[in-house]
Amino acid sequence: MARRSPAKVIGSRLLQALPVILLATFMVFSLLKLVPGDIAVTLAGDNASDIRIAEIKRIYGLDRPFMVQYGAWLGKAVQGDLSQSLLSGEKVADSIARAFPNTLLIVAIALMLALATGIPMGIVAAIKPNGWVDKIVSMVASLGVAIPVFWLAMILVAEISLKLNWLPATGAKSFAVSPWDAIRHALLPAIAIAAYGMAEVARQLRGSLLEVLSSQYVRTLHAKGLSMSRILWQHGLKNVSVNLFTIISLLVNRMLAATVVVEAVFAIPGLGSLIVRGAIQRDFPIVQGVVFAMVIVVILVNLIADLLCAAVDPRIEQ
């Protein structure tokens, strides 16, 4: 079967992503309408008359039917206009552009930490299954999955920042201005998020490698005299790379979602804090815009993972 061009593959994946975007934004738009309170009352101020509240609703289009409001927002969103904050008047796109680098740095460091620790743990556990190293790796991985992110974040703040004063407890710095300071501020929240990622990578990689190393063709390679290290690097990891890319894409998505909690603990002005503040203040354009941006990031990450998997194993594309 002839291989499709990368452009066709990307086009096909983007078409498949359109229903996801529509469903995610529609669900969030619907749930926001269920939030108690009326943003028009907040905007009108204390002791505002009913006439003033009705005028505010008319100005911001809050008096229109639900589907009309959603359609108007979606029509602007596809053109790159994510509306403006109801409270500050700032463009939502500008707020996202200012907050996104902080979130991106945390997720990037967390992913690197998860891979740098999880991959060696998974390999070592798979080489000698049921041994003492395997048991230790399984125990550590179980702890990483079981420990809540917010609890670990608070422990890190209390012990590493407040008690030992090794790293900052709150805030963020611009990577463009001072890369070292930016990394120092992002390291603790990244560690809190990376714990689960490390555990998931170790567990999934161990299982995949065990399946490959116990296969018939690996036994044949052993019989031919190939060393375990050569079999592992030239055959084992190559065969589990598709699973690894899939795990990485899922981890990025979960880490992005975890920033909503972690950024609140560390008072980091990222996407997570932005969406929480928007939800508390009933600033619906902010929440809807951040969700839209996160959905786009998730789709792009999944698209990259699909392309990498297809490059490693052409059978997936076919």
Short mmCIF file of C-alpha atoms in Angstrom, two decimals:
data_model
loop_
_atom_site.label_atom_id
_atom_site.label_comp_id
_atom_site.label_asym_id
_atom_site.label_seq_id
_atom_site.Cartn_x
_atom_site.Cartn_y
_atom_site.Cartn_z
CA MET A 1 0.00 0.00 0.00
CA ALA A 2 1.37 3.38 -1.01
CA ARG A 3 2.24 5.76 1.78
CA ARG A 4 0.33 9.01 2.02
CA SER A 5 2.16 12.30 1.96
CA PRO A 6 2.68 14.08 5.32
CA ALA A 7 0.35 16.87 4.15
CA LYS A 8 -2.50 14.40 3.62
CA VAL A 9 -1.84 12.77 6.98
CA ILE A 10 -1.92 16.14 8.73
CA GLY A 11 -5.06 17.17 6.86
CA SER A 12 -6.80 13.94 7.81
CA ARG A 13 -5.87 14.33 11.49
CA LEU A 14 -7.07 17.94 11.56
CA LEU A 15 -10.42 16.96 10.06
CA GLN A 16 -10.78 14.32 12.74
CA ALA A 17 -9.99 16.94 15.38
CA LEU A 18 -12.81 19.31 14.39
CA PRO A 19 -15.54 17.36 16.24
CA VAL A 20 -13.32 17.30 19.33
CA ILE A 21 -12.94 21.09 19.26
CA LEU A 22 -16.67 21.60 18.78
CA LEU A 23 -17.62 19.16 21.54
CA ALA A 24 -15.10 20.50 24.07
CA THR A 25 -15.97 24.16 23.54
CA PHE A 26 -19.72 23.45 23.51
CA MET A 27 -19.55 21.50 26.76
CA VAL A 28 -17.54 24.21 28.51
CA PHE A 29 -19.85 26.91 27.16
CA SER A 30 -22.83 24.94 28.47
CA LEU A 31 -21.31 24.30 31.90
CA LEU A 32 -20.40 27.96 32.34
CA LYS A 33 -24.07 28.84 32.04
CA LEU A 34 -24.74 26.65 35.08
CA VAL A 35 -22.32 28.60 37.29
CA PRO A 36 -24.27 30.35 40.10
CA GLY A 37 -24.56 34.11 39.91
CA ASP A 38 -24.95 36.63 37.15
CA ILE A 39 -21.93 38.31 35.62
CA ALA A 40 -24.17 41.18 34.51
CA VAL A 41 -24.89 42.00 38.16
CA THR A 42 -21.15 42.05 38.88
CA LEU A 43 -20.49 44.34 35.93
CA ALA A 44 -23.37 46.65 36.80
CA GLY A 45 -22.13 47.14 40.35
CA ASP A 46 -23.79 47.11 43.73
CA ASN A 47 -27.35 48.38 44.02
CA ALA A 48 -27.73 48.54 40.24
CA SER A 49 -31.24 48.83 38.89
CA ASP A 50 -32.89 46.17 36.79
CA ILE A 51 -32.75 48.54 33.84
CA ARG A 52 -28.97 48.89 34.19
CA ILE A 53 -28.54 45.11 34.48
CA ALA A 54 -30.66 44.59 31.39
CA GLU A 55 -28.55 47.17 29.54
CA ILE A 56 -25.33 45.37 30.52
CA LYS A 57 -26.75 42.10 29.23
CA ARG A 58 -27.68 43.75 25.95
CA ILE A 59 -24.24 45.35 25.54
CA TYR A 60 -22.39 42.06 26.05
CA GLY A 61 -24.94 39.91 24.28
CA LEU A 62 -25.86 38.02 27.43
CA ASP A 63 -29.57 38.37 26.70
CA ARG A 64 -29.38 36.42 23.46
CA PRO A 65 -30.33 32.71 23.21
CA PHE A 66 -27.68 30.19 24.22
CA MET A 67 -26.99 28.82 20.73
CA VAL A 68 -26.73 32.33 19.30
CA GLN A 69 -24.12 33.25 21.91
CA TYR A 70 -22.14 30.07 21.26
CA GLY A 71 -22.32 30.49 17.48
CA ALA A 72 -21.14 34.10 17.72
CA TRP A 73 -18.21 33.12 19.94
CA LEU A 74 -17.23 30.19 17.73
CA GLY A 75 -17.40 32.31 14.59
CA LYS A 76 -14.96 34.82 16.08
CA ALA A 77 -12.74 32.08 17.55
CA VAL A 78 -12.07 30.45 14.17
CA GLN A 79 -10.91 33.86 12.95
CA GLY A 80 -8.50 34.21 15.87
CA ASP A 81 -10.66 36.57 17.92
CA LEU A 82 -11.23 35.08 21.39
CA SER A 83 -13.20 38.11 22.56
CA GLN A 84 -12.32 40.28 25.55
CA SER A 85 -12.39 39.86 29.29
CA LEU A 86 -15.69 41.06 30.72
CA LEU A 87 -13.99 42.49 33.80
CA SER A 88 -10.66 43.91 32.61
CA GLY A 89 -11.49 44.52 28.95
CA GLU A 90 -8.16 42.96 27.91
CA LYS A 91 -8.16 40.75 24.85
CA VAL A 92 -8.32 37.10 25.83
CA ALA A 93 -5.66 36.25 23.27
CA ASP A 94 -3.27 38.70 24.93
CA SER A 95 -3.93 37.18 28.37
CA ILE A 96 -3.27 33.70 27.00
CA ALA A 97 -0.09 34.82 25.23
CA ARG A 98 1.23 36.27 28.49
CA ALA A 99 0.36 33.22 30.60
CA PHE A 100 1.17 30.41 28.18
CA PRO A 101 5.02 30.58 28.40
CA ASN A 102 4.88 29.95 32.17
CA THR A 103 2.69 26.88 31.71
CA LEU A 104 4.75 25.64 28.77
CA LEU A 105 7.98 25.83 30.78
CA ILE A 106 6.49 23.84 33.67
CA VAL A 107 5.13 21.13 31.37
CA ALA A 108 8.41 20.94 29.40
CA ILE A 109 10.54 20.51 32.54
CA ALA A 110 8.05 18.02 34.01
CA LEU A 111 8.12 15.94 30.83
CA MET A 112 11.93 15.89 30.74
CA LEU A 113 12.09 14.85 34.39
CA ALA A 114 9.49 12.13 33.86
CA LEU A 115 11.34 10.69 30.86
CA ALA A 116 14.80 11.03 32.41
CA THR A 117 13.71 9.00 35.45
CA GLY A 118 10.92 6.81 34.08
CA ILE A 119 12.73 5.38 31.06
CA PRO A 120 15.79 4.06 33.00
CA MET A 121 13.50 2.66 35.70
CA GLY A 122 11.36 0.85 33.14
CA ILE A 123 14.40 -0.58 31.33
CA VAL A 124 16.10 -1.82 34.50
CA ALA A 125 12.88 -3.40 35.77
CA ALA A 126 12.26 -5.16 32.44
CA ILE A 127 15.77 -6.62 32.16
CA LYS A 128 15.45 -8.54 35.44
CA PRO A 129 11.72 -9.00 36.15
CA ASN A 130 10.57 -10.04 39.61
CA GLY A 131 13.97 -9.16 41.09
CA TRP A 132 14.57 -6.74 43.91
CA VAL A 133 15.17 -3.85 41.50
CA ASP A 134 11.90 -4.60 39.74
CA LYS A 135 10.08 -4.62 43.08
CA ILE A 136 11.57 -1.27 44.07
CA VAL A 137 10.64 0.26 40.70
CA SER A 138 7.09 -1.09 41.02
CA MET A 139 6.78 0.34 44.54
CA VAL A 140 8.07 3.76 43.50
CA ALA A 141 5.82 3.77 40.44
CA SER A 142 2.80 2.87 42.58
CA LEU A 143 3.58 5.75 44.93
CA GLY A 144 3.95 8.13 42.01
CA VAL A 145 0.52 7.19 40.69
CA ALA A 146 -1.18 7.23 44.11
CA ILE A 147 0.15 10.54 45.51
CA PRO A 148 -2.18 13.47 44.67
CA VAL A 149 -0.48 16.25 42.75
CA PHE A 150 -1.77 19.05 44.99
CA TRP A 151 -0.59 17.23 48.15
CA LEU A 152 2.90 16.69 46.74
CA ALA A 153 3.00 20.32 45.63
CA MET A 154 2.22 21.53 49.16
CA ILE A 155 4.84 19.19 50.66
CA LEU A 156 7.45 20.54 48.25
CA VAL A 157 6.56 24.11 49.18
CA ALA A 158 6.78 23.36 52.91
CA GLU A 159 10.00 21.34 52.84
CA ILE A 160 12.05 22.57 49.88
CA SER A 161 11.04 26.23 49.80
CA LEU A 162 10.03 27.28 53.30
CA LYS A 163 12.17 24.94 55.40
CA LEU A 164 15.34 24.53 53.30
CA ASN A 165 14.97 27.69 51.20
CA TRP A 166 16.45 25.99 48.15
CA LEU A 167 13.91 27.06 45.54
CA PRO A 168 11.25 29.80 45.30
CA ALA A 169 7.82 28.90 46.64
CA THR A 170 5.69 31.14 44.46
CA GLY A 171 5.71 33.25 41.34
CA ALA A 172 7.34 32.96 37.93
CA LYS A 173 10.05 34.69 35.92
CA SER A 174 10.28 35.30 32.21
CA PHE A 175 12.50 32.78 30.43
CA ALA A 176 13.48 35.43 27.88
CA VAL A 177 14.71 37.78 30.61
CA SER A 178 16.44 35.28 32.91
CA PRO A 179 16.40 31.59 31.89
CA TRP A 180 17.99 30.42 35.15
CA ASP A 181 15.50 32.27 37.37
CA ALA A 182 12.63 31.03 35.22
CA ILE A 183 13.78 27.43 35.60
CA ARG A 184 14.26 27.82 39.37
CA HIS A 185 10.69 29.08 39.77
CA ALA A 186 9.28 26.34 37.52
CA LEU A 187 11.24 23.43 38.99
CA LEU A 188 9.12 22.64 42.06
CA PRO A 189 5.76 22.67 40.24
CA ALA A 190 7.38 20.59 37.49
CA ILE A 191 8.54 18.00 40.04
CA ALA A 192 5.03 17.80 41.49
CA ILE A 193 3.61 17.08 38.04
CA ALA A 194 6.49 14.82 36.94
CA ALA A 195 5.94 12.29 39.76
CA TYR A 196 2.90 10.79 38.07
CA GLY A 197 4.56 10.95 34.65
CA MET A 198 7.65 9.14 35.90
CA ALA A 199 5.50 6.36 37.35
CA GLU A 200 3.41 5.98 34.20
CA VAL A 201 6.44 5.87 31.88
CA ALA A 202 8.20 3.30 34.08
CA ARG A 203 5.16 1.03 34.32
CA GLN A 204 4.18 1.19 30.66
CA LEU A 205 7.74 0.83 29.38
CA ARG A 206 8.41 -2.12 31.66
CA GLY A 207 5.30 -3.92 30.42
CA SER A 208 6.06 -3.24 26.75
CA LEU A 209 9.71 -4.29 27.06
CA LEU A 210 8.81 -7.47 28.90
CA GLU A 211 6.49 -8.44 26.07
CA VAL A 212 9.18 -7.78 23.45
CA LEU A 213 12.04 -9.44 25.35
CA SER A 214 9.98 -12.59 25.89
CA SER A 215 9.09 -12.93 22.19
CA GLN A 216 10.40 -15.69 19.95
CA TYR A 217 12.59 -13.53 17.74
CA VAL A 218 14.45 -12.16 20.78
CA ARG A 219 15.18 -15.72 21.87
CA THR A 220 16.58 -16.31 18.39
CA LEU A 221 18.81 -13.25 18.74
CA HIS A 222 20.05 -14.63 22.07
CA ALA A 223 20.79 -17.95 20.39
CA LYS A 224 22.84 -16.15 17.74
CA GLY A 225 25.06 -14.73 20.46
CA LEU A 226 23.85 -11.11 20.61
CA SER A 227 24.37 -9.43 23.96
CA MET A 228 21.45 -8.20 26.03
CA SER A 229 22.51 -4.57 25.68
CA ARG A 230 22.61 -4.84 21.88
CA ILE A 231 19.24 -6.57 21.76
CA LEU A 232 17.78 -3.95 24.06
CA TRP A 233 19.02 -0.86 22.20
CA GLN A 234 18.75 -2.12 18.62
CA HIS A 235 15.55 -4.15 18.85
CA GLY A 236 13.75 -3.77 22.17
CA LEU A 237 13.47 0.00 22.42
CA LYS A 238 12.80 0.34 18.70
CA ASN A 239 9.80 -1.97 18.98
CA VAL A 240 8.33 -0.16 21.98
CA SER A 241 8.96 3.34 20.61
CA VAL A 242 5.40 3.57 19.25
CA ASN A 243 4.01 2.88 22.73
CA LEU A 244 6.47 5.36 24.20
CA PHE A 245 5.39 8.14 21.83
CA THR A 246 1.76 7.43 22.71
CA ILE A 247 2.54 7.57 26.43
CA ILE A 248 4.37 10.87 25.98
CA SER A 249 1.43 12.45 24.15
CA LEU A 250 -0.95 11.35 26.90
CA LEU A 251 1.43 12.63 29.57
CA VAL A 252 1.60 16.08 27.99
CA ASN A 253 -2.19 16.26 27.98
CA ARG A 254 -2.44 15.19 31.62
CA MET A 255 0.37 17.50 32.71
CA LEU A 256 -1.35 20.40 31.00
CA ALA A 257 -4.52 19.62 32.94
CA ALA A 258 -2.56 19.25 36.20
CA THR A 259 -1.22 22.80 35.89
CA VAL A 260 -4.68 24.06 36.88
CA VAL A 261 -4.05 22.72 40.39
CA VAL A 262 -0.30 23.18 40.63
CA GLU A 263 -0.26 26.79 39.45
CA ALA A 264 -2.82 27.64 42.11
CA VAL A 265 -0.59 26.14 44.83
CA PHE A 266 2.55 27.95 43.62
CA ALA A 267 0.75 31.18 42.61
CA ILE A 268 2.11 30.99 39.07
CA PRO A 269 0.41 33.23 36.48
CA GLY A 270 -0.09 30.53 33.86
CA LEU A 271 -3.03 29.12 31.94
CA GLY A 272 -4.18 27.12 34.95
CA SER A 273 -4.38 30.18 37.19
CA LEU A 274 -6.01 32.16 34.40
CA ILE A 275 -8.83 29.65 33.94
CA VAL A 276 -9.40 29.32 37.70
CA ARG A 277 -9.60 33.08 38.14
CA GLY A 278 -11.94 33.37 35.18
CA ALA A 279 -14.23 30.68 36.58
CA ILE A 280 -14.34 32.25 40.05
CA GLN A 281 -15.06 35.71 38.65
CA ARG A 282 -17.53 34.29 36.07
CA ASP A 283 -15.43 35.87 33.34
CA PHE A 284 -16.71 33.46 30.68
CA PRO A 285 -14.63 34.68 27.69
CA ILE A 286 -11.43 34.00 29.66
CA VAL A 287 -12.45 30.44 30.55
CA GLN A 288 -13.70 29.67 27.07
CA GLY A 289 -10.58 31.11 25.44
CA VAL A 290 -8.17 29.17 27.69
CA VAL A 291 -10.07 25.92 27.10
CA PHE A 292 -9.97 26.55 23.36
CA ALA A 293 -6.20 27.15 23.52
CA MET A 294 -5.64 23.99 25.59
CA VAL A 295 -7.69 21.90 23.16
CA ILE A 296 -5.59 23.19 20.27
CA VAL A 297 -2.37 22.32 22.13
CA VAL A 298 -3.65 18.80 22.88
CA ILE A 299 -4.59 18.28 19.24
CA LEU A 300 -1.16 19.45 18.06
CA VAL A 301 0.61 17.17 20.54
CA ASN A 302 -1.47 14.19 19.42
CA LEU A 303 -0.79 15.07 15.79
CA ILE A 304 2.97 15.13 16.37
CA ALA A 305 2.76 11.81 18.20
CA ASP A 306 0.79 10.28 15.32
CA LEU A 307 3.37 11.46 12.79
CA LEU A 308 6.25 10.09 14.87
CA CYS A 309 4.49 6.75 15.31
CA ALA A 310 3.84 6.55 11.56
CA ALA A 311 7.48 7.37 10.84
CA VAL A 312 8.69 4.62 13.17
CA ASP A 313 6.10 2.03 12.08
CA PRO A 314 4.56 2.65 8.61
CA ARG A 315 1.93 -0.01 9.30
CA ILE A 316 0.16 2.44 11.61
CA GLU A 317 -0.34 4.92 8.77
CA GLN A 318 -1.69 2.22 6.50
#
